[in-house]
Amino acid sequence: MKKLCAIAVMVVLAGALWAQASDNFHITVTVSVLGVSLYQDDGSTPYGTWDLGMMASGATAEMTYDDPDNDGDNHIEAVNTGNTAENLVVYSEEPSPPSACGCGTPTAWTPGATAGADTYLLECGEGSESSLPASYVTCDGTDLGSADQVVSSLASGNTAHLFFKFTTPTSVSDGCQHDITVTITAVSP
């Protein structure tokens, strides 16, 4: 009987050692994070408002550059603050009519492919610290489609120099101050 117990203990021990044998592997993953921050051409002051003041109907204002860097330009530096390359798309809108100002009926302006009655034209393009864009796209809606794309594959940490042209409506329903919201969105390429 002693022999039988010893064999049973050996079988149990051998089984226990085999059941605990293991190996492992690791999973490494990084989630793509998209981000964009807008700065004055000095690269450190946040960009807030492009104040155009009083303009005539159908008039165009255009952002400029003057080389060398940081001495009076008025364009926007868009910095990719995400961890992956991204495209930048731009759209604009006036979300609500202006406050009554006693000069006509307050009417929200709409973005369009051309300026018209209560319709403004916003164009945008990518230039550099010392040159205007070679071409502009019309930033006229909220669809975030490829037609609104201004910058392609901006690397993480890199800066794009954005320039805008704004043309007022050719005729308006009011003489009030309008507040156009321009949204620059980072999307995956």
XYZ file of N, CA and C in Angstrom:
567
model
N 0.793 -1.171 0.000
C 0.000 0.000 0.000
C 0.851 1.256 0.000
N 1.962 1.257 0.618
C 2.855 2.389 0.626
C 3.305 2.750 -0.776
N 3.579 1.786 -1.588
C 4.033 2.022 -2.944
C 2.974 2.744 -3.774
N 1.763 2.382 -3.615
C 0.681 2.955 -4.376
C 0.483 4.433 -4.031
N 0.610 4.845 -2.772
C 0.485 6.249 -2.362
C 1.588 7.092 -2.954
N 2.799 6.587 -2.985
C 3.919 7.344 -3.520
C 3.738 7.604 -5.004
N 3.267 6.614 -5.735
C 3.038 6.780 -7.174
C 1.922 7.810 -7.396
N 0.882 7.774 -6.597
C -0.224 8.716 -6.741
C 0.237 10.144 -6.461
N 1.093 10.360 -5.461
C 1.614 11.680 -5.154
C 2.474 12.190 -6.292
N 3.304 11.320 -6.893
C 4.144 11.717 -8.030
C 3.301 12.120 -9.225
N 2.221 11.407 -9.489
C 1.346 11.734 -10.612
C 0.658 13.082 -10.353
N 0.209 13.322 -9.150
C -0.429 14.586 -8.809
C 0.566 15.734 -8.934
N 1.803 15.592 -8.444
C 2.827 16.633 -8.544
C 3.188 16.918 -9.998
N 3.355 15.874 -10.789
C 3.691 16.061 -12.206
C 2.558 16.800 -12.926
N 1.334 16.466 -12.613
C 0.188 17.139 -13.215
C 0.109 18.597 -12.794
N 0.422 18.897 -11.556
C 0.378 20.265 -11.056
C 1.438 21.130 -11.735
N 2.619 20.604 -11.974
C 3.672 21.356 -12.644
C 3.301 21.643 -14.099
N 2.733 20.696 -14.748
C 2.350 20.880 -16.140
C 1.212 21.905 -16.260
N 0.251 21.920 -15.382
C -0.890 22.824 -15.442
C -0.480 24.275 -15.194
N 0.667 24.511 -14.561
C 1.090 25.871 -14.273
C 2.093 26.413 -15.286
N 2.497 25.661 -16.234
C 3.416 26.158 -17.253
C 2.685 27.201 -18.099
N 3.300 28.360 -18.360
C 2.637 29.410 -19.135
C 3.668 30.240 -19.891
N 3.161 31.038 -20.786
C 3.948 32.006 -21.525
C 3.045 33.216 -21.706
N 3.544 34.338 -22.169
C 2.692 35.506 -22.351
C 3.164 36.335 -23.521
N 2.359 37.295 -23.905
C 2.720 38.272 -24.919
C 2.153 39.611 -24.495
N 2.574 40.682 -25.157
C 2.136 42.035 -24.815
C 1.351 42.626 -25.974
N 0.458 43.503 -25.649
C -0.271 44.274 -26.652
C 0.165 45.720 -26.481
N 0.661 46.320 -27.541
C 0.977 47.744 -27.514
C 0.086 48.420 -28.542
N -0.485 49.508 -28.166
C -1.395 50.210 -29.067
C -1.380 51.695 -28.710
N -1.513 52.534 -29.729
C -1.649 53.970 -29.532
C -2.887 54.418 -30.292
N -3.740 55.143 -29.658
C -4.935 55.662 -30.306
C -4.567 56.949 -31.031
N -4.995 57.073 -32.276
C -4.758 58.304 -33.037
C -5.568 59.434 -32.416
N -4.890 60.518 -32.115
C -5.547 61.694 -31.561
C -5.339 62.841 -32.540
N -6.432 63.440 -32.974
C -6.370 64.582 -33.884
C -6.519 65.862 -33.080
N -5.787 66.884 -33.466
C -5.904 68.160 -32.773
C -5.313 69.285 -33.597
N -5.882 70.461 -33.443
C -5.359 71.635 -34.132
C -5.528 72.841 -33.216
N -4.516 73.698 -33.194
C -4.570 74.956 -32.450
C -4.221 76.087 -33.402
N -4.915 77.206 -33.250
C -4.742 78.355 -34.137
C -4.008 79.467 -33.416
N -2.991 80.026 -34.097
C -2.175 81.082 -33.510
C -2.017 82.241 -34.480
N -1.741 83.420 -33.912
C -1.314 84.553 -34.724
C -0.023 84.129 -35.424
N 0.428 84.919 -36.352
C 1.650 84.550 -37.073
C 2.884 84.532 -36.185
N 2.766 84.962 -34.931
C 3.919 84.882 -34.027
C 4.100 83.479 -33.462
N 3.114 82.598 -33.691
C 3.222 81.214 -33.271
C 2.930 80.963 -31.807
N 2.612 82.004 -31.031
C 2.364 81.779 -29.611
C 1.073 82.414 -29.100
N 0.579 83.447 -29.755
C -0.641 84.114 -29.333
C -1.838 83.457 -30.015
N -2.818 82.985 -29.248
C -3.989 82.359 -29.880
C -4.678 83.315 -30.845
N -5.162 82.755 -31.970
C -5.878 83.560 -32.957
C -7.340 83.597 -32.562
N -7.921 84.788 -32.512
C -9.302 84.908 -32.065
C -10.229 85.501 -33.092
N -9.967 86.727 -33.518
C -10.892 87.440 -34.397
C -10.131 88.156 -35.503
N -10.639 88.035 -36.704
C -10.156 88.827 -37.834
C -11.153 89.974 -37.955
N -10.829 91.111 -37.405
C -11.728 92.260 -37.347
C -11.582 93.073 -38.630
N -12.589 92.993 -39.477
C -12.536 93.691 -40.766
C -13.149 95.084 -40.716
N -13.835 95.401 -39.633
C -14.418 96.739 -39.518
C -15.498 96.988 -40.560
N -15.617 98.217 -41.001
C -16.627 98.621 -41.973
C -16.109 98.332 -43.380
N -16.935 97.646 -44.188
C -16.570 97.355 -45.579
C -17.745 97.699 -46.488
N -17.467 97.993 -47.729
C -18.509 98.241 -48.726
C -19.103 96.909 -49.186
N -20.308 96.941 -49.728
C -20.883 95.709 -50.264
C -20.055 95.229 -51.449
N -19.841 93.912 -51.501
C -19.058 93.308 -52.577
C -17.559 93.526 -52.480
N -17.076 94.097 -51.371
C -15.633 94.348 -51.196
C -14.940 93.101 -50.640
N -13.648 92.970 -50.947
C -12.876 91.808 -50.500
C -11.726 92.253 -49.609
N -11.568 91.547 -48.492
C -10.418 91.725 -47.597
C -9.595 90.443 -47.685
N -8.277 90.589 -47.620
C -7.393 89.436 -47.790
C -6.286 89.459 -46.741
N -6.043 88.301 -46.128
C -4.919 88.188 -45.193
C -3.613 88.291 -45.963
N -2.568 88.800 -45.284
C -1.302 89.070 -45.949
C -0.135 88.427 -45.203
N 1.033 88.612 -45.767
C 2.282 88.258 -45.112
C 3.236 89.405 -45.381
N 4.240 89.525 -44.583
C 5.367 90.403 -44.906
C 6.592 89.797 -44.245
N 7.457 89.299 -45.077
C 8.660 88.625 -44.630
C 9.612 89.669 -44.057
N 10.330 89.493 -43.014
C 10.563 88.268 -42.262
C 9.455 87.984 -41.253
N 9.589 86.837 -40.618
C 8.586 86.317 -39.692
C 8.291 87.279 -38.537
N 7.043 87.246 -38.114
C 6.572 87.888 -36.882
C 6.703 89.410 -36.847
N 6.478 90.051 -37.979
C 6.593 91.500 -37.934
C 5.393 92.198 -38.580
N 4.217 91.650 -38.377
C 3.035 92.339 -38.864
C 2.152 91.529 -39.778
N 2.455 90.269 -39.984
C 1.574 89.439 -40.810
C 0.217 89.330 -40.129
N -0.808 88.988 -40.883
C -2.095 88.762 -40.242
C -2.698 87.427 -40.639
N -1.892 86.481 -41.082
C -2.434 85.173 -41.404
C -2.451 84.277 -40.154
N -2.967 83.065 -40.306
C -3.132 82.150 -39.170
C -2.140 81.007 -39.275
N -1.509 80.685 -38.151
C -0.682 79.484 -38.063
C -1.517 78.398 -37.403
N -1.744 77.298 -38.125
C -2.496 76.156 -37.601
C -1.498 75.064 -37.267
N -1.419 74.676 -35.997
C -0.451 73.685 -35.535
C -1.162 72.359 -35.291
N -0.611 71.285 -35.851
C -1.128 69.939 -35.600
C -0.704 69.543 -34.188
N -1.637 69.555 -33.258
C -1.356 69.192 -31.869
C -1.683 67.734 -31.584
N -2.062 66.992 -32.604
C -2.349 65.572 -32.441
C -1.084 64.743 -32.533
N -1.244 63.432 -32.562
C -0.092 62.532 -32.618
C 0.013 61.790 -33.935
N -0.712 62.257 -34.959
C -0.702 61.618 -36.263
C -0.906 62.681 -37.337
N -0.591 62.343 -38.572
C -0.834 63.281 -39.673
C -2.335 63.518 -39.812
N -2.688 64.718 -40.249
C -4.103 65.053 -40.395
C -4.313 66.034 -41.533
N -5.517 66.012 -42.065
C -5.937 67.006 -43.038
C -6.689 68.102 -42.292
N -6.619 69.320 -42.802
C -7.379 70.425 -42.218
C -8.458 70.847 -43.206
N -9.691 70.849 -42.732
C -10.814 71.304 -43.546
C -11.420 72.536 -42.877
N -11.982 73.411 -43.685
C -12.492 74.687 -43.184
C -13.924 74.879 -43.675
N -14.776 75.334 -42.773
C -16.106 75.759 -43.181
C -16.490 77.001 -42.381
N -17.534 77.664 -42.833
C -17.940 78.898 -42.161
C -19.453 78.994 -42.138
N -19.937 79.793 -41.198
C -21.370 80.043 -41.101
C -21.610 81.241 -40.192
N -22.763 81.845 -40.343
C -23.231 82.814 -39.359
C -24.421 82.134 -38.696
N -24.220 81.621 -37.471
C -25.240 80.776 -36.857
C -26.569 81.461 -36.540
N -26.567 82.793 -36.410
C -27.816 83.493 -36.115
C -27.723 84.916 -36.643
N -28.883 85.547 -36.846
C -28.864 86.941 -37.304
C -28.210 87.835 -36.254
N -27.700 88.973 -36.679
C -27.119 89.914 -35.711
C -28.207 90.544 -34.852
N -27.795 91.171 -33.785
C -28.739 91.918 -32.947
C -29.260 93.115 -33.735
N -30.478 93.492 -33.438
C -31.073 94.658 -34.109
C -30.213 95.890 -33.856
N -29.996 96.657 -34.918
C -29.147 97.841 -34.794
C -29.833 99.095 -35.310
N -31.126 98.972 -35.680
C -31.868 100.131 -36.168
C -31.583 100.467 -37.620
N -30.917 99.552 -38.314
C -30.567 99.805 -39.714
C -30.957 98.590 -40.555
N -32.235 98.486 -40.909
C -32.720 97.355 -41.699
C -33.173 96.199 -40.817
N -33.524 95.086 -41.463
C -33.988 93.890 -40.775
C -32.820 92.930 -40.584
N -32.432 92.650 -39.336
C -31.295 91.755 -39.108
C -31.512 90.399 -39.794
N -30.577 90.044 -40.656
C -30.670 88.812 -41.440
C -29.317 88.128 -41.438
N -29.291 86.859 -41.059
C -28.030 86.108 -41.070
C -27.535 85.964 -42.505
N -26.244 86.117 -42.676
C -25.647 85.902 -43.985
C -25.331 84.424 -44.137
N -25.418 83.967 -45.366
C -25.081 82.574 -45.654
C -23.808 82.531 -46.488
N -23.013 81.462 -46.334
C -21.824 81.319 -47.172
C -22.233 80.844 -48.562
N -21.482 81.257 -49.560
C -21.795 80.829 -50.915
C -20.560 80.699 -51.775
N -20.745 80.153 -52.964
C -19.650 80.003 -53.921
C -19.291 81.343 -54.553
N -20.224 82.286 -54.462
C -19.987 83.668 -54.889
C -20.737 84.573 -53.920
N -20.342 85.826 -53.857
C -21.060 86.794 -53.034
C -22.353 87.172 -53.741
N -23.418 87.376 -52.947
C -24.716 87.757 -53.505
C -25.525 88.462 -52.445
N -26.836 88.447 -52.577
C -27.729 89.080 -51.611
C -27.664 88.321 -50.285
N -27.196 88.973 -49.238
C -27.017 88.375 -47.909
C -26.190 87.092 -47.959
N -25.320 86.989 -48.948
C -24.444 85.823 -49.117
C -23.007 86.309 -49.253
N -22.154 85.815 -48.368
C -20.737 86.186 -48.406
C -19.922 85.070 -49.053
N -18.703 85.399 -49.435
C -17.758 84.432 -49.998
C -16.531 84.385 -49.101
N -16.204 83.188 -48.617
C -14.974 82.994 -47.847
C -14.107 81.998 -48.604
N -12.870 82.422 -48.885
C -11.914 81.558 -49.564
C -10.712 81.364 -48.652
N -10.101 80.194 -48.721
C -8.945 79.933 -47.876
C -7.940 79.069 -48.625
N -6.683 79.218 -48.218
C -5.617 78.451 -48.844
C -4.401 78.384 -47.946
N -3.500 77.480 -48.292
C -2.257 77.325 -47.535
C -1.125 78.002 -48.282
N -0.459 78.911 -47.586
C 0.713 79.574 -48.136
C 1.918 79.238 -47.295
N 2.779 80.211 -47.121
C 3.956 80.028 -46.266
C 4.205 81.335 -45.523
N 5.253 81.359 -44.751
C 5.603 82.567 -44.012
C 5.946 83.715 -44.966
N 6.304 83.379 -46.204
C 6.732 84.425 -47.137
C 6.013 84.391 -48.481
N 4.881 83.673 -48.549
C 4.147 83.674 -49.814
C 2.670 83.378 -49.596
N 1.852 83.988 -50.438
C 0.418 83.728 -50.426
C 0.145 82.368 -51.063
N -1.026 81.806 -50.846
C -1.371 80.522 -51.470
C -1.365 80.626 -52.995
N -1.005 79.534 -53.637
C -1.065 79.478 -55.100
C -2.518 79.422 -55.557
N -3.389 78.843 -54.718
C -4.813 78.763 -55.037
C -5.617 78.770 -53.736
N -6.873 79.084 -53.871
C -7.788 79.129 -52.731
C -8.952 78.183 -52.993
N -9.589 77.688 -51.917
C -10.826 76.929 -52.031
C -11.924 77.738 -51.359
N -13.156 77.523 -51.790
C -14.300 78.187 -51.189
C -14.713 77.422 -49.944
N -14.815 78.118 -48.840
C -15.179 77.500 -47.559
C -16.617 77.884 -47.259
N -17.551 77.114 -47.819
C -18.936 77.560 -47.827
C -19.934 76.538 -47.321
N -19.721 75.965 -46.207
C -20.729 75.049 -45.694
C -20.209 74.302 -44.501
N -20.960 73.318 -44.073
C -20.584 72.585 -42.879
C -20.454 71.089 -43.142
N -20.235 70.693 -44.389
C -20.215 69.262 -44.696
C -18.873 68.590 -44.428
N -17.812 69.351 -44.217
C -16.468 68.817 -43.986
C -16.024 67.879 -45.106
N -16.491 68.140 -46.307
C -16.101 67.310 -47.444
C -14.732 67.680 -47.965
N -14.253 66.896 -48.914
C -12.913 67.128 -49.456
C -12.820 68.476 -50.163
N -13.943 69.021 -50.612
C -13.914 70.335 -51.264
C -13.500 71.426 -50.285
N -13.706 71.181 -48.997
C -13.354 72.156 -47.971
C -11.949 71.932 -47.419
N -11.229 70.969 -47.976
C -9.892 70.643 -47.476
C -8.889 71.688 -47.932
N -8.141 72.202 -46.970
C -7.153 73.234 -47.266
C -5.739 72.687 -47.145
N -5.514 71.792 -46.192
C -4.182 71.230 -45.946
C -4.280 69.710 -45.955
N -3.324 69.074 -46.642
C -3.284 67.608 -46.702
C -2.112 67.072 -45.910
N -2.362 66.050 -45.119
C -1.329 65.288 -44.408
C -0.325 66.158 -43.661
N -0.818 67.038 -42.821
C 0.038 67.861 -41.964
C 0.586 66.970 -40.858
N 1.904 66.822 -40.798
C 2.534 65.937 -39.818
C 2.339 66.452 -38.399
N 2.339 65.534 -37.452
C 2.203 65.878 -36.041
C 3.265 66.891 -35.632
N 2.846 67.962 -34.978
C 3.761 68.999 -34.520
C 4.097 70.047 -35.562
N 3.701 69.844 -36.813
C 4.018 70.808 -37.872
C 2.980 71.930 -37.932
N 3.345 73.009 -38.629
C 2.517 74.198 -38.745
C 2.153 74.455 -40.194
N 0.890 74.795 -40.429
C 0.431 75.235 -41.746
C 0.100 76.719 -41.649
N 0.428 77.470 -42.688
C 0.145 78.906 -42.739
C -1.111 79.105 -43.590
N -2.207 79.525 -42.942
C -3.495 79.662 -43.612
C -3.808 81.123 -43.886
N -4.290 81.361 -45.088
C -4.659 82.704 -45.531
C -6.117 82.680 -45.975
N -6.844 83.754 -45.692
C -8.259 83.842 -46.026
C -8.549 85.106 -46.810
N -9.562 84.994 -47.693
C -10.146 86.138 -48.391
C -11.620 86.158 -48.025
N -12.119 87.328 -47.666
C -13.532 87.467 -47.318
C -14.148 88.531 -48.198
N -15.239 88.169 -48.901
C -15.972 89.117 -49.737
C -17.362 89.306 -49.145
N -17.716 90.574 -48.877
C -19.022 90.869 -48.295
C -20.130 90.614 -49.317
N -21.371 90.454 -48.831
C -22.497 90.306 -49.767
C -22.594 91.511 -50.700
N -23.137 91.276 -51.879
C -23.287 92.369 -52.843
C -24.455 93.284 -52.483
N -25.406 92.764 -51.715
C -26.489 93.580 -51.157
C -26.890 92.948 -49.821
N -27.356 93.790 -48.888
C -27.669 93.306 -47.541
C -29.022 93.802 -47.073
N -29.612 93.069 -46.130
C -30.900 93.446 -45.551
C -30.747 94.357 -44.351
N -29.517 94.473 -43.827
C -29.288 95.301 -42.646
C -27.882 95.875 -42.698
N -27.647 96.878 -41.862
C -26.330 97.490 -41.731
C -25.721 97.192 -40.377
N -26.050 96.046 -39.809
C -25.580 95.653 -38.481
C -24.233 94.938 -38.575
N -23.575 94.781 -37.434
C -22.310 94.034 -37.388
C -22.609 92.540 -37.410
N -21.969 91.828 -38.339
C -22.174 90.384 -38.471
C -20.975 89.641 -37.897
N -21.255 88.473 -37.334
C -20.217 87.636 -36.710
C -20.203 86.278 -37.395
N -19.214 86.088 -38.260
C -19.063 84.842 -39.012
C -18.166 83.899 -38.213
N -18.581 82.657 -38.053
C -17.766 81.658 -37.369
C -17.051 80.815 -38.404
N -15.732 80.776 -38.314
C -14.911 79.940 -39.200
C -14.373 78.795 -38.362
N -14.631 77.573 -38.807
C -14.198 76.391 -38.077
C -13.141 75.652 -38.890
N -12.020 75.382 -38.262
C -10.940 74.602 -38.878
C -10.888 73.284 -38.124
N -11.105 72.187 -38.835
C -11.222 70.880 -38.218
C -10.135 69.945 -38.732
N -9.532 69.193 -37.812
C -8.558 68.166 -38.177
C -9.304 66.865 -38.422
N -9.045 66.250 -39.582
C -9.662 64.960 -39.919
C -8.568 63.996 -40.375
N -8.854 62.725 -40.298
C -7.887 61.714 -40.736
C -7.700 61.791 -42.241
N -6.462 61.671 -42.691
C -6.216 61.686 -44.151
C -6.812 60.463 -44.835
